[in-house]
Amino acid sequence: MTSALRFQNIDKKYDEKEVLRGIDLNILKGEFFGLVGMNGAGKTTLIKCLMDFSALDGGAIDIFGRSHRQSGARKPMAFLPERFVPPYYLTGRDFLKYMLTLQALPYQADEALAMLQELDLDPAALSRPVRSYSKGMTQKLGLAACFLAQKDIYVLDEPMSGLDPKARALLKQCLVRQRARGATLFFSSHALADVDEICDRMAILHDGKLRFVGSPEQCRRQYAADTLELAYMRCIA
């Protein structure tokens, strides 16, 4: 099957601290893949390396067979960072228009309203400056921008952050629709229940190394655990 993302023997240091050591992952086209780990395990660093925000100290990353260092290679991707902060002076509508313009895509008012409804964001928010948004509203706006772009790969760093239970459920429904059209999802999360529910495969990153790669069910079996949370704890012990 076609590889969407390929991480090959990735090493990354900050000063003398090894943050990532020998990371090797192959994420297939159309796969939903979750990256889990404690704070400081290296999840966000790996995503920053993928986006070429951080230079590698070793290894290579390919996006649909092209080096991630080529800016054109990232064209099929939509990215939402963990700490998403849109320009505070823009309205929600202006932000969506700006993000779509950067990708040479038209802004369709009806599509934008439908997307806000899917994510339970009040359409009135489009006319308000984002500085007035709550954390949850800001997160929904970022997710809306990603999904409106209709990309082949979604790279989401803690996408459930700030979302209430209803919004989390609606986001999962949005992801199901993206899966149906063949999109790939690579996301980091602390919520193992979400990973268990929506992921085909997962990786446990601990102390800069991969401790496990496989399906949630395989993880439970390998660590003789009834829940993914218990399997995770046994994995990193």
JSON list of C-alpha atoms in Angstrom, two decimals:
[
{"chain": "A", "resi": 1, "resn": "MET", "atom": "CA", "xyz": [0.00, 0.00, 0.00]},
{"chain": "A", "resi": 2, "resn": "THR", "atom": "CA", "xyz": [1.05, 3.62, -0.59]},
{"chain": "A", "resi": 3, "resn": "SER", "atom": "CA", "xyz": [2.92, 5.36, 2.21]},
{"chain": "A", "resi": 4, "resn": "ALA", "atom": "CA", "xyz": [1.53, 8.76, 3.14]},
{"chain": "A", "resi": 5, "resn": "LEU", "atom": "CA", "xyz": [4.22, 9.55, 5.73]},
{"chain": "A", "resi": 6, "resn": "ARG", "atom": "CA", "xyz": [7.54, 7.77, 6.22]},
{"chain": "A", "resi": 7, "resn": "PHE", "atom": "CA", "xyz": [9.83, 8.54, 9.16]},
{"chain": "A", "resi": 8, "resn": "GLN", "atom": "CA", "xyz": [13.19, 6.85, 8.75]},
{"chain": "A", "resi": 9, "resn": "ASN", "atom": "CA", "xyz": [15.60, 6.61, 11.70]},
{"chain": "A", "resi": 10, "resn": "ILE", "atom": "CA", "xyz": [14.80, 10.10, 13.01]},
{"chain": "A", "resi": 11, "resn": "ASP", "atom": "CA", "xyz": [17.17, 11.65, 15.54]},
{"chain": "A", "resi": 12, "resn": "LYS", "atom": "CA", "xyz": [16.69, 15.05, 17.15]},
{"chain": "A", "resi": 13, "resn": "LYS", "atom": "CA", "xyz": [18.61, 16.83, 19.92]},
{"chain": "A", "resi": 14, "resn": "TYR", "atom": "CA", "xyz": [18.05, 20.10, 21.74]},
{"chain": "A", "resi": 15, "resn": "ASP", "atom": "CA", "xyz": [21.45, 21.17, 23.02]},
{"chain": "A", "resi": 16, "resn": "GLU", "atom": "CA", "xyz": [22.79, 17.89, 24.44]},
{"chain": "A", "resi": 17, "resn": "LYS", "atom": "CA", "xyz": [19.40, 16.33, 25.20]},
{"chain": "A", "resi": 18, "resn": "GLU", "atom": "CA", "xyz": [18.29, 13.54, 22.87]},
{"chain": "A", "resi": 19, "resn": "VAL", "atom": "CA", "xyz": [14.60, 14.16, 22.23]},
{"chain": "A", "resi": 20, "resn": "LEU", "atom": "CA", "xyz": [14.05, 11.62, 19.45]},
{"chain": "A", "resi": 21, "resn": "ARG", "atom": "CA", "xyz": [16.15, 8.51, 18.92]},
{"chain": "A", "resi": 22, "resn": "GLY", "atom": "CA", "xyz": [15.89, 6.25, 15.90]},
{"chain": "A", "resi": 23, "resn": "ILE", "atom": "CA", "xyz": [12.21, 6.87, 15.17]},
{"chain": "A", "resi": 24, "resn": "ASP", "atom": "CA", "xyz": [10.99, 4.64, 12.33]},
{"chain": "A", "resi": 25, "resn": "LEU", "atom": "CA", "xyz": [7.34, 4.87, 11.27]},
{"chain": "A", "resi": 26, "resn": "ASN", "atom": "CA", "xyz": [5.41, 4.16, 8.10]},
{"chain": "A", "resi": 27, "resn": "ILE", "atom": "CA", "xyz": [1.90, 5.61, 7.93]},
{"chain": "A", "resi": 28, "resn": "LEU", "atom": "CA", "xyz": [-0.19, 4.35, 5.04]},
{"chain": "A", "resi": 29, "resn": "LYS", "atom": "CA", "xyz": [-2.48, 6.35, 2.79]},
{"chain": "A", "resi": 30, "resn": "GLY", "atom": "CA", "xyz": [-5.97, 6.39, 4.26]},
{"chain": "A", "resi": 31, "resn": "GLU", "atom": "CA", "xyz": [-4.78, 5.24, 7.70]},
{"chain": "A", "resi": 32, "resn": "PHE", "atom": "CA", "xyz": [-5.78, 6.88, 10.98]},
{"chain": "A", "resi": 33, "resn": "PHE", "atom": "CA", "xyz": [-2.68, 6.85, 13.17]},
{"chain": "A", "resi": 34, "resn": "GLY", "atom": "CA", "xyz": [-2.38, 8.08, 16.75]},
{"chain": "A", "resi": 35, "resn": "LEU", "atom": "CA", "xyz": [0.82, 9.11, 18.52]},
{"chain": "A", "resi": 36, "resn": "VAL", "atom": "CA", "xyz": [0.61, 8.89, 22.31]},
{"chain": "A", "resi": 37, "resn": "GLY", "atom": "CA", "xyz": [3.02, 9.62, 25.11]},
{"chain": "A", "resi": 38, "resn": "MET", "atom": "CA", "xyz": [3.63, 11.64, 28.25]},
{"chain": "A", "resi": 39, "resn": "ASN", "atom": "CA", "xyz": [4.36, 15.36, 28.22]},
{"chain": "A", "resi": 40, "resn": "GLY", "atom": "CA", "xyz": [7.90, 15.76, 26.97]},
{"chain": "A", "resi": 41, "resn": "ALA", "atom": "CA", "xyz": [7.98, 12.37, 25.25]},
{"chain": "A", "resi": 42, "resn": "GLY", "atom": "CA", "xyz": [8.75, 13.99, 21.89]},
{"chain": "A", "resi": 43, "resn": "LYS", "atom": "CA", "xyz": [5.35, 13.95, 20.15]},
{"chain": "A", "resi": 44, "resn": "THR", "atom": "CA", "xyz": [5.26, 17.63, 19.23]},
{"chain": "A", "resi": 45, "resn": "THR", "atom": "CA", "xyz": [8.94, 17.56, 18.30]},
{"chain": "A", "resi": 46, "resn": "LEU", "atom": "CA", "xyz": [8.29, 14.76, 15.81]},
{"chain": "A", "resi": 47, "resn": "ILE", "atom": "CA", "xyz": [5.44, 16.76, 14.28]},
{"chain": "A", "resi": 48, "resn": "LYS", "atom": "CA", "xyz": [7.62, 19.88, 14.11]},
{"chain": "A", "resi": 49, "resn": "CYS", "atom": "CA", "xyz": [10.25, 17.85, 12.28]},
{"chain": "A", "resi": 50, "resn": "LEU", "atom": "CA", "xyz": [7.60, 16.64, 9.82]},
{"chain": "A", "resi": 51, "resn": "MET", "atom": "CA", "xyz": [6.54, 20.23, 9.15]},
{"chain": "A", "resi": 52, "resn": "ASP", "atom": "CA", "xyz": [10.23, 21.23, 8.79]},
{"chain": "A", "resi": 53, "resn": "PHE", "atom": "CA", "xyz": [9.93, 23.66, 11.69]},
{"chain": "A", "resi": 54, "resn": "SER", "atom": "CA", "xyz": [12.80, 21.81, 13.36]},
{"chain": "A", "resi": 55, "resn": "ALA", "atom": "CA", "xyz": [15.84, 20.50, 11.51]},
{"chain": "A", "resi": 56, "resn": "LEU", "atom": "CA", "xyz": [16.64, 16.82, 11.80]},
{"chain": "A", "resi": 57, "resn": "ASP", "atom": "CA", "xyz": [19.89, 15.67, 13.35]},
{"chain": "A", "resi": 58, "resn": "GLY", "atom": "CA", "xyz": [19.59, 12.37, 11.54]},
{"chain": "A", "resi": 59, "resn": "GLY", "atom": "CA", "xyz": [17.26, 10.39, 9.31]},
{"chain": "A", "resi": 60, "resn": "ALA", "atom": "CA", "xyz": [14.73, 11.39, 6.66]},
{"chain": "A", "resi": 61, "resn": "ILE", "atom": "CA", "xyz": [11.00, 12.06, 6.33]},
{"chain": "A", "resi": 62, "resn": "ASP", "atom": "CA", "xyz": [8.99, 11.48, 3.15]},
{"chain": "A", "resi": 63, "resn": "ILE", "atom": "CA", "xyz": [5.50, 12.71, 2.31]},
{"chain": "A", "resi": 64, "resn": "PHE", "atom": "CA", "xyz": [3.97, 10.60, -0.44]},
{"chain": "A", "resi": 65, "resn": "GLY", "atom": "CA", "xyz": [7.51, 9.68, -1.44]},
{"chain": "A", "resi": 66, "resn": "ARG", "atom": "CA", "xyz": [8.89, 13.25, -1.50]},
{"chain": "A", "resi": 67, "resn": "SER", "atom": "CA", "xyz": [11.34, 14.71, 0.99]},
{"chain": "A", "resi": 68, "resn": "HIS", "atom": "CA", "xyz": [9.66, 16.82, 3.65]},
{"chain": "A", "resi": 69, "resn": "ARG", "atom": "CA", "xyz": [12.30, 19.47, 3.03]},
{"chain": "A", "resi": 70, "resn": "GLN", "atom": "CA", "xyz": [10.62, 20.31, -0.27]},
{"chain": "A", "resi": 71, "resn": "SER", "atom": "CA", "xyz": [7.92, 22.87, 0.48]},
{"chain": "A", "resi": 72, "resn": "GLY", "atom": "CA", "xyz": [5.77, 21.42, -2.31]},
{"chain": "A", "resi": 73, "resn": "ALA", "atom": "CA", "xyz": [5.76, 18.06, -0.57]},
{"chain": "A", "resi": 74, "resn": "ARG", "atom": "CA", "xyz": [3.58, 19.52, 2.19]},
{"chain": "A", "resi": 75, "resn": "LYS", "atom": "CA", "xyz": [0.89, 20.73, -0.21]},
{"chain": "A", "resi": 76, "resn": "PRO", "atom": "CA", "xyz": [-1.33, 17.66, 0.48]},
{"chain": "A", "resi": 77, "resn": "MET", "atom": "CA", "xyz": [-1.25, 18.35, 4.24]},
{"chain": "A", "resi": 78, "resn": "ALA", "atom": "CA", "xyz": [-3.36, 20.40, 6.63]},
{"chain": "A", "resi": 79, "resn": "PHE", "atom": "CA", "xyz": [-1.79, 21.12, 10.01]},
{"chain": "A", "resi": 80, "resn": "LEU", "atom": "CA", "xyz": [-3.18, 22.27, 13.35]},
{"chain": "A", "resi": 81, "resn": "PRO", "atom": "CA", "xyz": [-0.59, 22.94, 16.07]},
{"chain": "A", "resi": 82, "resn": "GLU", "atom": "CA", "xyz": [-1.09, 22.12, 19.73]},
{"chain": "A", "resi": 83, "resn": "ARG", "atom": "CA", "xyz": [-1.15, 25.80, 20.73]},
{"chain": "A", "resi": 84, "resn": "PHE", "atom": "CA", "xyz": [-3.19, 27.24, 17.89]},
{"chain": "A", "resi": 85, "resn": "VAL", "atom": "CA", "xyz": [-3.36, 31.06, 18.08]},
{"chain": "A", "resi": 86, "resn": "PRO", "atom": "CA", "xyz": [-4.85, 32.79, 15.01]},
{"chain": "A", "resi": 87, "resn": "PRO", "atom": "CA", "xyz": [-4.15, 36.50, 14.44]},
{"chain": "A", "resi": 88, "resn": "TYR", "atom": "CA", "xyz": [-6.19, 38.18, 17.17]},
{"chain": "A", "resi": 89, "resn": "TYR", "atom": "CA", "xyz": [-7.31, 41.10, 15.01]},
{"chain": "A", "resi": 90, "resn": "LEU", "atom": "CA", "xyz": [-9.01, 38.97, 12.33]},
{"chain": "A", "resi": 91, "resn": "THR", "atom": "CA", "xyz": [-12.64, 37.91, 12.40]},
{"chain": "A", "resi": 92, "resn": "GLY", "atom": "CA", "xyz": [-13.38, 34.22, 12.06]},
{"chain": "A", "resi": 93, "resn": "ARG", "atom": "CA", "xyz": [-14.49, 34.79, 8.48]},
{"chain": "A", "resi": 94, "resn": "ASP", "atom": "CA", "xyz": [-11.34, 36.74, 7.62]},
{"chain": "A", "resi": 95, "resn": "PHE", "atom": "CA", "xyz": [-9.19, 33.99, 9.07]},
{"chain": "A", "resi": 96, "resn": "LEU", "atom": "CA", "xyz": [-10.89, 31.27, 7.04]},
{"chain": "A", "resi": 97, "resn": "LYS", "atom": "CA", "xyz": [-10.65, 33.39, 3.89]},
{"chain": "A", "resi": 98, "resn": "TYR", "atom": "CA", "xyz": [-6.97, 34.07, 4.55]},
{"chain": "A", "resi": 99, "resn": "MET", "atom": "CA", "xyz": [-6.12, 30.40, 5.09]},
{"chain": "A", "resi": 100, "resn": "LEU", "atom": "CA", "xyz": [-7.95, 29.33, 1.93]},
{"chain": "A", "resi": 101, "resn": "THR", "atom": "CA", "xyz": [-6.39, 32.14, -0.11]},
{"chain": "A", "resi": 102, "resn": "LEU", "atom": "CA", "xyz": [-2.92, 30.96, 0.90]},
{"chain": "A", "resi": 103, "resn": "GLN", "atom": "CA", "xyz": [-3.81, 27.64, -0.74]},
{"chain": "A", "resi": 104, "resn": "ALA", "atom": "CA", "xyz": [-5.42, 29.22, -3.83]},
{"chain": "A", "resi": 105, "resn": "LEU", "atom": "CA", "xyz": [-8.83, 27.94, -2.73]},
{"chain": "A", "resi": 106, "resn": "PRO", "atom": "CA", "xyz": [-12.08, 29.91, -2.88]},
{"chain": "A", "resi": 107, "resn": "TYR", "atom": "CA", "xyz": [-14.06, 30.83, 0.21]},
{"chain": "A", "resi": 108, "resn": "GLN", "atom": "CA", "xyz": [-17.58, 29.45, -0.07]},
{"chain": "A", "resi": 109, "resn": "ALA", "atom": "CA", "xyz": [-19.88, 30.97, 2.55]},
{"chain": "A", "resi": 110, "resn": "ASP", "atom": "CA", "xyz": [-22.31, 28.05, 2.51]},
{"chain": "A", "resi": 111, "resn": "GLU", "atom": "CA", "xyz": [-19.49, 25.51, 2.95]},
{"chain": "A", "resi": 112, "resn": "ALA", "atom": "CA", "xyz": [-18.02, 27.54, 5.83]},
{"chain": "A", "resi": 113, "resn": "LEU", "atom": "CA", "xyz": [-21.39, 27.71, 7.59]},
{"chain": "A", "resi": 114, "resn": "ALA", "atom": "CA", "xyz": [-21.93, 23.98, 7.12]},
{"chain": "A", "resi": 115, "resn": "MET", "atom": "CA", "xyz": [-18.51, 23.25, 8.57]},
{"chain": "A", "resi": 116, "resn": "LEU", "atom": "CA", "xyz": [-19.15, 25.44, 11.61]},
{"chain": "A", "resi": 117, "resn": "GLN", "atom": "CA", "xyz": [-22.40, 23.58, 12.16]},
{"chain": "A", "resi": 118, "resn": "GLU", "atom": "CA", "xyz": [-20.57, 20.25, 11.98]},
{"chain": "A", "resi": 119, "resn": "LEU", "atom": "CA", "xyz": [-18.20, 21.45, 14.71]},
{"chain": "A", "resi": 120, "resn": "ASP", "atom": "CA", "xyz": [-20.89, 23.21, 16.81]},
{"chain": "A", "resi": 121, "resn": "LEU", "atom": "CA", "xyz": [-19.41, 26.69, 16.39]},
{"chain": "A", "resi": 122, "resn": "ASP", "atom": "CA", "xyz": [-21.99, 29.50, 16.35]},
{"chain": "A", "resi": 123, "resn": "PRO", "atom": "CA", "xyz": [-22.11, 31.07, 12.86]},
{"chain": "A", "resi": 124, "resn": "ALA", "atom": "CA", "xyz": [-22.14, 34.48, 14.57]},
{"chain": "A", "resi": 125, "resn": "ALA", "atom": "CA", "xyz": [-18.50, 33.80, 15.46]},
{"chain": "A", "resi": 126, "resn": "LEU", "atom": "CA", "xyz": [-17.58, 34.46, 11.83]},
{"chain": "A", "resi": 127, "resn": "SER", "atom": "CA", "xyz": [-18.23, 38.17, 12.36]},
{"chain": "A", "resi": 128, "resn": "ARG", "atom": "CA", "xyz": [-16.42, 38.38, 15.68]},
{"chain": "A", "resi": 129, "resn": "PRO", "atom": "CA", "xyz": [-12.68, 39.01, 16.15]},
{"chain": "A", "resi": 130, "resn": "VAL", "atom": "CA", "xyz": [-10.88, 35.88, 17.28]},
{"chain": "A", "resi": 131, "resn": "ARG", "atom": "CA", "xyz": [-9.51, 37.70, 20.33]},
{"chain": "A", "resi": 132, "resn": "SER", "atom": "CA", "xyz": [-13.03, 37.32, 21.78]},
{"chain": "A", "resi": 133, "resn": "TYR", "atom": "CA", "xyz": [-13.06, 33.52, 21.28]},
{"chain": "A", "resi": 134, "resn": "SER", "atom": "CA", "xyz": [-12.79, 30.97, 24.05]},
{"chain": "A", "resi": 135, "resn": "LYS", "atom": "CA", "xyz": [-10.18, 28.20, 23.81]},
{"chain": "A", "resi": 136, "resn": "GLY", "atom": "CA", "xyz": [-12.79, 25.79, 22.49]},
{"chain": "A", "resi": 137, "resn": "MET", "atom": "CA", "xyz": [-14.04, 28.25, 19.86]},
{"chain": "A", "resi": 138, "resn": "THR", "atom": "CA", "xyz": [-10.49, 28.92, 18.70]},
{"chain": "A", "resi": 139, "resn": "GLN", "atom": "CA", "xyz": [-9.83, 25.19, 18.37]},
{"chain": "A", "resi": 140, "resn": "LYS", "atom": "CA", "xyz": [-13.00, 24.71, 16.33]},
{"chain": "A", "resi": 141, "resn": "LEU", "atom": "CA", "xyz": [-12.01, 27.56, 13.99]},
{"chain": "A", "resi": 142, "resn": "GLY", "atom": "CA", "xyz": [-8.62, 25.94, 13.38]},
{"chain": "A", "resi": 143, "resn": "LEU", "atom": "CA", "xyz": [-10.22, 22.58, 12.71]},
{"chain": "A", "resi": 144, "resn": "ALA", "atom": "CA", "xyz": [-12.71, 24.21, 10.33]},
{"chain": "A", "resi": 145, "resn": "ALA", "atom": "CA", "xyz": [-9.85, 25.76, 8.36]},
{"chain": "A", "resi": 146, "resn": "CYS", "atom": "CA", "xyz": [-8.19, 22.36, 8.06]},
{"chain": "A", "resi": 147, "resn": "PHE", "atom": "CA", "xyz": [-11.30, 20.52, 6.90]},
{"chain": "A", "resi": 148, "resn": "LEU", "atom": "CA", "xyz": [-12.42, 23.23, 4.46]},
{"chain": "A", "resi": 149, "resn": "ALA", "atom": "CA", "xyz": [-9.11, 22.78, 2.64]},
{"chain": "A", "resi": 150, "resn": "GLN", "atom": "CA", "xyz": [-10.03, 19.13, 1.89]},
{"chain": "A", "resi": 151, "resn": "LYS", "atom": "CA", "xyz": [-6.47, 17.84, 2.12]},
{"chain": "A", "resi": 152, "resn": "ASP", "atom": "CA", "xyz": [-5.18, 14.28, 1.75]},
{"chain": "A", "resi": 153, "resn": "ILE", "atom": "CA", "xyz": [-3.35, 14.27, 5.11]},
{"chain": "A", "resi": 154, "resn": "TYR", "atom": "CA", "xyz": [-4.41, 15.88, 8.38]},
{"chain": "A", "resi": 155, "resn": "VAL", "atom": "CA", "xyz": [-1.66, 16.42, 10.93]},
{"chain": "A", "resi": 156, "resn": "LEU", "atom": "CA", "xyz": [-3.31, 17.44, 14.19]},
{"chain": "A", "resi": 157, "resn": "ASP", "atom": "CA", "xyz": [-1.39, 18.01, 17.43]},
{"chain": "A", "resi": 158, "resn": "GLU", "atom": "CA", "xyz": [-3.79, 17.36, 20.34]},
{"chain": "A", "resi": 159, "resn": "PRO", "atom": "CA", "xyz": [-6.90, 18.18, 18.28]},
{"chain": "A", "resi": 160, "resn": "MET", "atom": "CA", "xyz": [-9.32, 17.52, 21.17]},
{"chain": "A", "resi": 161, "resn": "SER", "atom": "CA", "xyz": [-7.68, 20.19, 23.33]},
{"chain": "A", "resi": 162, "resn": "GLY", "atom": "CA", "xyz": [-10.23, 22.63, 24.72]},
{"chain": "A", "resi": 163, "resn": "LEU", "atom": "CA", "xyz": [-13.24, 20.82, 23.27]},
{"chain": "A", "resi": 164, "resn": "ASP", "atom": "CA", "xyz": [-16.26, 19.92, 25.41]},
{"chain": "A", "resi": 165, "resn": "PRO", "atom": "CA", "xyz": [-17.79, 16.42, 25.18]},
{"chain": "A", "resi": 166, "resn": "LYS", "atom": "CA", "xyz": [-20.29, 17.42, 22.48]},
{"chain": "A", "resi": 167, "resn": "ALA", "atom": "CA", "xyz": [-17.60, 19.05, 20.34]},
{"chain": "A", "resi": 168, "resn": "ARG", "atom": "CA", "xyz": [-15.34, 16.01, 20.76]},
{"chain": "A", "resi": 169, "resn": "ALA", "atom": "CA", "xyz": [-18.12, 13.74, 19.53]},
{"chain": "A", "resi": 170, "resn": "LEU", "atom": "CA", "xyz": [-18.81, 16.03, 16.56]},
{"chain": "A", "resi": 171, "resn": "LEU", "atom": "CA", "xyz": [-15.12, 16.17, 15.68]},
{"chain": "A", "resi": 172, "resn": "LYS", "atom": "CA", "xyz": [-15.01, 12.38, 15.58]},
{"chain": "A", "resi": 173, "resn": "GLN", "atom": "CA", "xyz": [-17.96, 12.42, 13.19]},
{"chain": "A", "resi": 174, "resn": "CYS", "atom": "CA", "xyz": [-16.07, 14.89, 10.98]},
{"chain": "A", "resi": 175, "resn": "LEU", "atom": "CA", "xyz": [-13.07, 12.59, 11.00]},
{"chain": "A", "resi": 176, "resn": "VAL", "atom": "CA", "xyz": [-15.26, 9.65, 9.98]},
{"chain": "A", "resi": 177, "resn": "ARG", "atom": "CA", "xyz": [-16.36, 11.65, 6.94]},
{"chain": "A", "resi": 178, "resn": "GLN", "atom": "CA", "xyz": [-12.75, 12.45, 6.09]},
{"chain": "A", "resi": 179, "resn": "ARG", "atom": "CA", "xyz": [-11.89, 8.76, 6.36]},
{"chain": "A", "resi": 180, "resn": "ALA", "atom": "CA", "xyz": [-14.71, 7.92, 3.94]},
{"chain": "A", "resi": 181, "resn": "ARG", "atom": "CA", "xyz": [-13.11, 10.07, 1.25]},
{"chain": "A", "resi": 182, "resn": "GLY", "atom": "CA", "xyz": [-9.70, 8.42, 1.80]},
{"chain": "A", "resi": 183, "resn": "ALA", "atom": "CA", "xyz": [-7.93, 11.04, 3.90]},
{"chain": "A", "resi": 184, "resn": "THR", "atom": "CA", "xyz": [-5.03, 10.13, 6.20]},
{"chain": "A", "resi": 185, "resn": "LEU", "atom": "CA", "xyz": [-4.92, 11.25, 9.83]},
{"chain": "A", "resi": 186, "resn": "PHE", "atom": "CA", "xyz": [-1.75, 11.56, 11.93]},
{"chain": "A", "resi": 187, "resn": "PHE", "atom": "CA", "xyz": [-2.46, 13.03, 15.34]},
{"chain": "A", "resi": 188, "resn": "SER", "atom": "CA", "xyz": [-1.04, 13.20, 18.83]},
{"chain": "A", "resi": 189, "resn": "SER", "atom": "CA", "xyz": [-3.19, 12.71, 21.89]},
{"chain": "A", "resi": 190, "resn": "HIS", "atom": "CA", "xyz": [-3.21, 12.14, 25.62]},
{"chain": "A", "resi": 191, "resn": "ALA", "atom": "CA", "xyz": [-6.74, 10.72, 25.39]},
{"chain": "A", "resi": 192, "resn": "LEU", "atom": "CA", "xyz": [-6.26, 6.99, 24.95]},
{"chain": "A", "resi": 193, "resn": "ALA", "atom": "CA", "xyz": [-10.01, 6.42, 24.69]},
{"chain": "A", "resi": 194, "resn": "ASP", "atom": "CA", "xyz": [-10.06, 8.59, 21.55]},
{"chain": "A", "resi": 195, "resn": "VAL", "atom": "CA", "xyz": [-7.10, 6.71, 20.10]},
{"chain": "A", "resi": 196, "resn": "ASP", "atom": "CA", "xyz": [-8.79, 3.39, 20.85]},
{"chain": "A", "resi": 197, "resn": "GLU", "atom": "CA", "xyz": [-11.99, 4.54, 19.16]},
{"chain": "A", "resi": 198, "resn": "ILE", "atom": "CA", "xyz": [-10.75, 6.06, 15.91]},
{"chain": "A", "resi": 199, "resn": "CYS", "atom": "CA", "xyz": [-7.25, 4.76, 15.15]},
{"chain": "A", "resi": 200, "resn": "ASP", "atom": "CA", "xyz": [-6.24, 1.91, 12.86]},
{"chain": "A", "resi": 201, "resn": "ARG", "atom": "CA", "xyz": [-2.80, 1.93, 14.44]},
{"chain": "A", "resi": 202, "resn": "MET", "atom": "CA", "xyz": [-0.97, 3.78, 17.16]},
{"chain": "A", "resi": 203, "resn": "ALA", "atom": "CA", "xyz": [2.54, 4.36, 18.46]},
{"chain": "A", "resi": 204, "resn": "ILE", "atom": "CA", "xyz": [3.66, 4.83, 22.04]},
{"chain": "A", "resi": 205, "resn": "LEU", "atom": "CA", "xyz": [6.54, 7.28, 22.25]},
{"chain": "A", "resi": 206, "resn": "HIS", "atom": "CA", "xyz": [8.40, 7.30, 25.55]},
{"chain": "A", "resi": 207, "resn": "ASP", "atom": "CA", "xyz": [11.67, 8.97, 26.44]},
{"chain": "A", "resi": 208, "resn": "GLY", "atom": "CA", "xyz": [12.34, 9.70, 22.76]},
{"chain": "A", "resi": 209, "resn": "LYS", "atom": "CA", "xyz": [11.92, 6.10, 21.60]},
{"chain": "A", "resi": 210, "resn": "LEU", "atom": "CA", "xyz": [9.08, 4.08, 20.16]},
{"chain": "A", "resi": 211, "resn": "ARG", "atom": "CA", "xyz": [7.95, 1.47, 22.67]},
{"chain": "A", "resi": 212, "resn": "PHE", "atom": "CA", "xyz": [5.06, 0.08, 20.63]},
{"chain": "A", "resi": 213, "resn": "VAL", "atom": "CA", "xyz": [3.59, 0.34, 17.10]},
{"chain": "A", "resi": 214, "resn": "GLY", "atom": "CA", "xyz": [0.42, -1.50, 16.14]},
{"chain": "A", "resi": 215, "resn": "SER", "atom": "CA", "xyz": [-3.34, -1.47, 16.54]},
{"chain": "A", "resi": 216, "resn": "PRO", "atom": "CA", "xyz": [-4.95, -0.62, 19.90]},
{"chain": "A", "resi": 217, "resn": "GLU", "atom": "CA", "xyz": [-6.17, -4.21, 20.09]},
{"chain": "A", "resi": 218, "resn": "GLN", "atom": "CA", "xyz": [-2.66, -5.54, 19.52]},
{"chain": "A", "resi": 219, "resn": "CYS", "atom": "CA", "xyz": [-1.43, -3.23, 22.28]},
{"chain": "A", "resi": 220, "resn": "ARG", "atom": "CA", "xyz": [-3.95, -4.62, 24.75]},
{"chain": "A", "resi": 221, "resn": "ARG", "atom": "CA", "xyz": [-3.06, -8.20, 23.79]},
{"chain": "A", "resi": 222, "resn": "GLN", "atom": "CA", "xyz": [0.69, -7.63, 23.94]},
{"chain": "A", "resi": 223, "resn": "TYR", "atom": "CA", "xyz": [0.51, -6.21, 27.45]},
{"chain": "A", "resi": 224, "resn": "ALA", "atom": "CA", "xyz": [-2.28, -8.53, 28.66]},
{"chain": "A", "resi": 225, "resn": "ALA", "atom": "CA", "xyz": [-4.51, -5.61, 29.56]},
{"chain": "A", "resi": 226, "resn": "ASP", "atom": "CA", "xyz": [-8.26, -5.12, 29.49]},
{"chain": "A", "resi": 227, "resn": "THR", "atom": "CA", "xyz": [-7.97, -1.42, 28.68]},
{"chain": "A", "resi": 228, "resn": "LEU", "atom": "CA", "xyz": [-5.65, 0.63, 26.51]},
{"chain": "A", "resi": 229, "resn": "GLU", "atom": "CA", "xyz": [-4.79, 2.80, 29.51]},
{"chain": "A", "resi": 230, "resn": "LEU", "atom": "CA", "xyz": [-3.49, -0.21, 31.43]},
{"chain": "A", "resi": 231, "resn": "ALA", "atom": "CA", "xyz": [-1.61, -1.47, 28.36]},
{"chain": "A", "resi": 232, "resn": "TYR", "atom": "CA", "xyz": [0.02, 1.95, 28.00]},
{"chain": "A", "resi": 233, "resn": "MET", "atom": "CA", "xyz": [1.11, 1.99, 31.64]},
{"chain": "A", "resi": 234, "resn": "ARG", "atom": "CA", "xyz": [2.64, -1.48, 31.30]},
{"chain": "A", "resi": 235, "resn": "CYS", "atom": "CA", "xyz": [4.36, -0.48, 28.07]},
{"chain": "A", "resi": 236, "resn": "ILE", "atom": "CA", "xyz": [6.18, 2.50, 29.58]},
{"chain": "A", "resi": 237, "resn": "ALA", "atom": "CA", "xyz": [6.92, 0.84, 32.92]}
]
